[in-house]
Amino acid sequence: MKPFDLHIYTRLIFGPENADRFAKAVTGIGKKIFIVTGGGSVKRLGYLSEMQTLLDAHDADYRIFSGIEPNPQARTINRAAREATGFGAEVILAFGGGSVMDASKAIAALVHDRENDIWPFVLGGERSGKLTGVIPIAAIPTTAATASEVTPYAVISNDEVSGKAPIGYPFMRPVVSWLNPAYTVKLPQETTRDGASDILSHMFENYILGGDVSPLADRYCEGIMAEVIDTLPKVIADPENLHLRGVLLWASDLALNGYQQVGRYPSGFPLHAMEHAMSGYKTDLAHGRGLATLYPAYFRWLIDNDRATGRFAQLGRRLFGSDTGSDASDATAFVLAFEAWLRENELLQSVTDLGIPEEAWPQIAEYTVKVYGDGKNLNVLGALGVTDILDIFRRTESQSVAANA
């Protein structure tokens, strides 16, 4: 095992029965609460009014900012931060999906540092790494996907430059998060599917590239992967089942709370790098959908280039029961079985199916290596450059729903 330093900072409160416990925790941090929401679903479904009632019972003073878009835009974050500063916010309460939570972290940083624009602080920006703190953050996730409610990361978009890049500091973890599966039961099925894809990605990135050095982390990830693979179709068939919704919501946090990577080599998250560049170009692309599109092609590219074949073989044996006696065959069996699962759960398509034309691919590939690599390559157990990214994109075309209809 490799050395590690693990600090899991966020207090997690689970279950609909703990509403008042969460409200008490938030108002114990500060009474002036700036609530950040997305496109309106939390209001339309009555969730926001429930939270307002809870906060009123604890004598909170709050203001609501609505309109954080999917793949949150820097300009919207900047506007929200100005409002939060003017309000005198003591706590930022994120109430929504991953985009809302990511935006809230950036808002909290701008308010704390008295800054006006988040974009210079993202990876690759001229002030990257220069933020100094946040005002306290609380979170209520309404999707089982990104686990932003427990992580120190946020991903910010800027459609003025077709850019999408992360920021991350230990101090960006929320102080407290409420995991209420009841807030996920009305999700569109497509969003539920995309979320499961995202959950799996956080374990794949660490498991595949992190080396055969942390057997407990392997078993930890395999258990969560198996449960997500098993649970997603059950949730689609029974979407208001709180137990199943709770399994996915808790799995999302377990997949990115730090335990999935302890004792491993760092992975660099190259799959995320490629997808972030894709959804920076096409800003309405759901992160989990983009990841699902890349999975089979990326996995085959790694195996064809003799990178991490043994790791894929182990997944084939432990997740899907493959036992051919050959790493190469078991690795291929894993990709085929997982590809079939993606297809069965309506997660398989090509890059062009996503609305990203082939003429845009070089721009996306170049952005990927510029922002997430050394300018020429990503480090994926060796170099992965622009031509390799284009190869991976081309490989997805065999998955095309439109072409195979």
XYZ file of C-alpha atoms in Angstrom:
405
model
C 0.000 0.000 0.000
C 1.079 3.558 -0.734
C 1.168 6.242 2.015
C -1.962 8.348 2.426
C -3.427 11.185 4.503
C -7.221 10.867 4.764
C -9.476 13.471 6.396
C -13.224 12.954 5.992
C -14.548 16.268 7.209
C -18.244 16.388 6.322
C -20.940 15.424 8.816
C -23.471 13.223 7.001
C -27.089 13.067 8.145
C -29.123 10.368 6.396
C -32.850 9.825 6.029
C -36.061 11.854 5.759
C -36.618 11.471 9.498
C -33.603 13.698 10.184
C -34.953 16.917 8.671
C -34.977 18.869 11.929
C -31.577 17.501 12.933
C -30.148 18.931 9.711
C -31.900 22.293 10.112
C -30.548 22.549 13.653
C -27.042 21.733 12.419
C -27.160 24.375 9.683
C -28.577 27.149 11.844
C -26.020 26.270 14.499
C -23.345 27.339 12.023
C -24.996 30.641 11.125
C -28.442 32.207 10.959
C -28.043 34.121 7.674
C -28.386 31.369 5.097
C -27.996 31.836 1.338
C -29.894 28.996 -0.355
C -28.687 28.056 -3.845
C -30.952 26.063 -6.181
C -31.105 25.076 -9.831
C -33.788 25.227 -12.486
C -36.808 25.130 -10.203
C -37.532 21.467 -9.453
C -36.978 21.802 -5.687
C -39.571 24.583 -5.633
C -42.008 22.855 -7.996
C -41.908 19.607 -6.014
C -42.410 21.347 -2.674
C -38.984 20.496 -1.266
C -37.919 24.128 -0.936
C -41.007 25.135 1.042
C -40.337 22.229 3.423
C -36.837 23.542 4.032
C -38.098 27.092 4.503
C -40.516 25.857 7.180
C -37.685 24.056 8.951
C -35.428 27.102 8.844
C -38.244 29.361 10.051
C -38.651 27.091 13.069
C -35.006 27.761 13.922
C -35.276 31.561 13.449
C -33.097 31.632 10.350
C -32.844 34.576 7.979
C -32.465 33.274 4.444
C -32.349 34.365 0.843
C -32.910 32.107 -2.175
C -30.878 32.200 -5.383
C -32.373 30.149 -8.209
C -31.121 29.435 -11.696
C -27.831 27.544 -11.419
C -27.615 25.772 -14.755
C -26.295 22.273 -15.517
C -22.524 22.613 -15.904
C -22.649 25.830 -13.832
C -21.472 28.934 -15.610
C -18.875 31.247 -14.097
C -20.995 34.329 -14.779
C -23.953 32.873 -12.840
C -21.683 31.972 -9.934
C -20.243 35.487 -9.935
C -23.734 37.016 -9.823
C -24.797 34.723 -6.983
C -21.662 35.600 -5.007
C -22.449 39.305 -5.304
C -25.950 38.665 -3.958
C -24.641 36.490 -1.134
C -22.108 39.145 -0.156
C -24.755 41.864 -0.181
C -27.011 39.694 1.972
C -24.230 39.111 4.493
C -24.435 35.339 4.140
C -22.951 33.273 6.956
C -23.740 29.897 5.380
C -24.215 28.750 1.784
C -26.871 26.013 1.568
C -26.721 24.053 -1.698
C -30.052 22.394 -2.486
C -29.887 20.481 -5.763
C -27.703 18.274 -7.908
C -23.983 18.288 -8.530
C -24.008 21.542 -10.473
C -25.768 23.383 -7.647
C -23.338 22.001 -5.079
C -20.290 22.786 -7.213
C -21.541 26.318 -7.809
C -22.181 26.769 -4.094
C -18.576 25.930 -3.258
C -17.371 28.531 -5.725
C -19.849 31.086 -4.367
C -18.650 30.419 -0.820
C -15.043 30.984 -1.906
C -15.783 34.252 -3.704
C -17.705 35.570 -0.694
C -14.932 34.589 1.711
C -12.124 36.063 -0.392
C -14.113 39.113 -1.532
C -13.430 38.232 -5.160
C -15.633 38.981 -8.165
C -14.832 36.290 -10.753
C -14.295 32.568 -10.210
C -12.884 31.721 -13.652
C -9.275 32.878 -13.056
C -9.104 30.440 -10.118
C -9.924 27.220 -12.007
C -7.278 24.715 -13.080
C -5.207 26.379 -15.788
C -6.372 29.874 -14.827
C -3.958 32.690 -14.087
C -4.849 32.583 -10.361
C -5.250 28.828 -9.978
C -4.527 27.691 -6.426
C -4.863 31.192 -4.950
C -8.200 30.961 -3.119
C -7.769 31.104 0.664
C -11.040 29.844 2.154
C -14.820 29.581 2.054
C -17.677 30.607 4.263
C -19.334 27.435 5.638
C -21.179 25.231 3.154
C -24.093 22.860 3.791
C -25.629 20.626 1.143
C -28.762 18.683 0.299
C -28.193 16.542 -2.808
C -31.202 15.792 -4.995
C -29.326 13.373 -7.245
C -27.237 10.277 -6.561
C -24.227 11.036 -8.720
C -21.385 13.465 -8.115
C -21.002 13.172 -4.320
C -20.143 16.866 -4.277
C -21.764 16.906 -0.831
C -18.664 15.174 0.590
C -15.842 16.245 -1.735
C -13.505 19.258 -1.796
C -13.952 19.758 -5.543
C -16.097 21.790 -7.906
C -16.184 21.931 -11.699
C -16.944 25.259 -13.350
C -17.913 26.005 -16.964
C -17.435 29.097 -19.092
C -19.267 28.963 -22.407
C -17.618 32.206 -23.510
C -14.403 30.216 -24.034
C -15.942 26.705 -24.351
C -14.131 25.869 -21.127
C -14.784 23.571 -18.180
C -12.267 23.076 -15.390
C -12.120 22.135 -11.715
C -11.156 23.890 -8.539
C -10.336 21.981 -5.390
C -9.169 22.730 -1.867
C -9.573 20.763 1.374
C -11.555 23.653 2.841
C -14.242 23.318 0.152
C -15.846 20.259 1.740
C -19.330 20.987 3.088
C -19.551 21.134 6.872
C -22.778 19.115 6.931
C -24.884 17.361 4.285
C -28.329 15.818 4.486
C -28.851 12.693 2.388
C -32.617 12.393 1.982
C -33.510 9.731 -0.609
C -37.063 11.107 -0.727
C -35.652 14.071 -2.644
C -34.458 11.753 -5.430
C -37.641 9.763 -6.142
C -39.011 12.215 -8.745
C -35.845 12.298 -10.825
C -36.278 11.621 -14.538
C -35.140 8.108 -15.391
C -32.422 9.467 -17.656
C -30.995 11.508 -14.771
C -31.049 8.447 -12.511
C -29.170 6.442 -15.149
C -26.634 9.204 -15.724
C -26.065 9.438 -11.981
C -25.301 5.729 -11.661
C -22.767 6.066 -14.476
C -21.100 8.923 -12.605
C -20.939 6.911 -9.369
C -19.180 4.059 -11.160
C -16.702 6.410 -12.806
C -15.280 7.570 -9.488
C -14.330 4.007 -8.625
C -13.175 3.029 -12.121
C -10.741 5.962 -12.308
C -9.026 4.967 -9.058
C -9.328 1.191 -9.424
C -8.044 0.819 -12.970
C -5.096 3.214 -12.816
C -4.233 3.038 -9.113
C -2.181 -0.142 -9.297
C -2.446 -3.557 -7.697
C -1.269 -2.227 -4.329
C -4.339 -1.720 -2.125
C -6.383 -4.933 -1.849
C -8.809 -3.537 0.734
C -9.571 -0.560 -1.505
C -10.146 -3.035 -4.355
C -12.706 -5.007 -2.359
C -14.334 -1.798 -1.136
C -14.802 -0.526 -4.697
C -15.927 -3.888 -6.049
C -18.702 -4.082 -3.470
C -20.021 -0.628 -4.310
C -19.722 -1.219 -8.068
C -21.614 -4.500 -7.795
C -24.391 -2.866 -5.773
C -24.787 0.036 -8.219
C -24.813 -2.327 -11.216
C -27.449 -4.463 -9.480
C -29.559 -1.599 -8.092
C -29.934 0.731 -11.083
C -32.385 -1.446 -13.075
C -34.369 -2.073 -9.886
C -34.703 1.672 -9.276
C -35.788 2.238 -12.868
C -38.497 -0.413 -12.392
C -39.552 0.931 -8.962
C -38.565 4.615 -8.913
C -40.322 5.588 -5.667
C -38.711 2.824 -3.610
C -36.960 4.770 -0.837
C -34.714 1.875 0.124
C -33.330 1.509 -3.397
C -32.994 5.274 -3.783
C -31.119 5.350 -0.506
C -28.732 2.645 -1.700
C -27.758 4.726 -4.746
C -27.518 7.959 -2.756
C -25.250 6.398 -0.144
C -23.226 4.624 -2.836
C -22.503 7.969 -4.482
C -20.883 9.239 -1.273
C -18.978 6.026 -0.584
C -17.585 6.131 -4.128
C -15.820 9.478 -3.653
C -15.301 10.025 0.071
C -11.623 9.083 -0.117
C -11.744 5.411 0.869
C -11.892 4.384 -2.799
C -8.359 5.667 -3.368
C -6.488 5.020 -0.108
C -3.222 3.177 -0.536
C -3.220 3.526 -4.325
C -1.110 5.421 -6.799
C -2.832 8.658 -7.934
C -4.897 8.184 -11.079
C -5.248 11.717 -12.432
C -8.862 11.059 -13.537
C -8.201 11.096 -17.322
C -11.694 9.856 -18.178
C -13.133 12.844 -16.339
C -10.703 15.138 -18.134
C -11.979 14.025 -21.540
C -15.622 14.291 -20.493
C -15.167 17.713 -18.918
C -13.728 18.973 -22.180
C -16.699 17.452 -24.039
C -19.301 19.071 -21.792
C -17.347 22.311 -21.804
C -17.983 22.318 -25.548
C -21.583 21.089 -25.276
C -22.822 22.670 -22.074
C -26.119 20.776 -21.833
C -24.373 17.384 -21.794
C -24.922 15.491 -18.539
C -21.609 14.445 -17.012
C -22.652 10.835 -16.392
C -23.955 10.496 -19.945
C -20.658 11.683 -21.385
C -18.733 9.269 -19.185
C -20.955 6.348 -20.193
C -20.315 7.162 -23.841
C -16.555 6.959 -23.358
C -16.355 3.888 -21.103
C -16.128 0.991 -23.618
C -13.915 2.837 -26.098
C -11.562 4.105 -23.380
C -11.368 0.706 -21.715
C -10.586 -1.012 -25.038
C -7.950 1.608 -25.833
C -6.211 0.879 -22.520
C -6.310 -2.883 -23.064
C -5.141 -2.583 -26.685
C -2.193 -0.518 -25.450
C -1.416 -3.057 -22.706
C -2.248 -0.694 -19.873
C -3.980 -2.028 -16.761
C -5.065 -5.259 -18.461
C -4.694 -7.111 -15.169
C -6.959 -4.631 -13.412
C -9.697 -5.111 -16.007
C -9.233 -8.875 -15.762
C -9.750 -8.718 -11.999
C -12.969 -6.751 -12.518
C -14.111 -9.335 -15.048
C -13.589 -12.121 -12.535
C -14.982 -10.384 -9.470
C -17.892 -8.425 -10.955
C -19.032 -10.697 -13.774
C -17.633 -14.125 -12.894
C -15.296 -14.483 -15.870
C -12.777 -17.290 -15.431
C -10.924 -18.027 -18.666
C -7.480 -18.373 -17.102
C -6.180 -15.501 -19.244
C -5.886 -11.855 -18.188
C -6.461 -10.695 -21.757
C -9.618 -12.789 -22.138
C -11.009 -11.867 -18.723
C -10.318 -8.175 -19.393
C -12.208 -8.389 -22.679
C -15.018 -10.270 -20.942
C -15.351 -7.414 -18.455
C -15.645 -4.793 -21.196
C -18.238 -6.848 -23.076
C -20.301 -7.496 -19.941
C -20.172 -3.873 -18.827
C -20.995 -2.673 -22.337
C -24.053 -4.939 -22.293
C -25.101 -3.428 -18.948
C -24.764 0.073 -20.389
C -26.882 -0.928 -23.382
C -29.562 -2.553 -21.224
C -29.770 0.608 -19.124
C -29.942 2.952 -22.145
C -26.550 4.491 -21.446
C -24.714 3.498 -24.619
C -24.277 5.894 -27.527
C -21.544 7.595 -29.582
C -19.904 10.994 -29.239
C -21.784 12.210 -32.315
C -25.051 10.943 -30.811
C -24.381 13.420 -28.002
C -24.477 16.270 -30.499
C -20.714 16.757 -30.727
C -19.719 16.784 -34.419
C -16.462 15.223 -35.567
C -15.072 18.584 -36.663
C -15.147 19.706 -33.001
C -13.149 16.741 -31.726
C -9.637 18.188 -32.276
C -10.571 21.325 -30.333
C -11.904 19.205 -27.465
C -8.871 16.901 -27.460
C -6.448 19.821 -27.471
C -8.297 21.485 -24.598
C -8.114 18.235 -22.629
C -4.327 17.926 -22.767
C -3.802 21.672 -22.321
C -5.866 22.053 -19.147
C -5.640 18.572 -17.634
C -2.259 17.426 -18.920
C 1.163 18.868 -19.674
C 0.061 20.567 -22.882
C 0.733 17.513 -25.027
C -0.425 14.460 -23.094
C -2.396 13.127 -20.186
C -0.529 10.653 -17.998
C -2.451 7.378 -18.197
C 0.196 4.820 -17.221
C 2.066 6.462 -20.073
C 1.206 9.168 -22.558
C -2.295 9.699 -23.915
C -2.239 12.525 -26.431
C -4.524 14.308 -28.856
C -4.404 11.548 -31.478
C -5.248 8.977 -28.799
C -8.251 10.984 -27.623
C -9.437 11.241 -31.218
C -9.006 7.474 -31.535
C -11.158 6.942 -28.433
C -13.845 9.265 -29.790
C -13.842 7.386 -33.117
C -14.161 4.062 -31.331
C -17.442 5.236 -29.785
C -19.029 5.446 -33.231
C -19.628 1.690 -33.226
C -21.956 2.360 -30.264
C -24.057 4.878 -32.205
C -27.751 4.584 -31.453
C -28.618 6.637 -34.527
C -26.399 4.648 -36.890
C -27.605 1.302 -35.561
C -31.298 2.193 -35.426
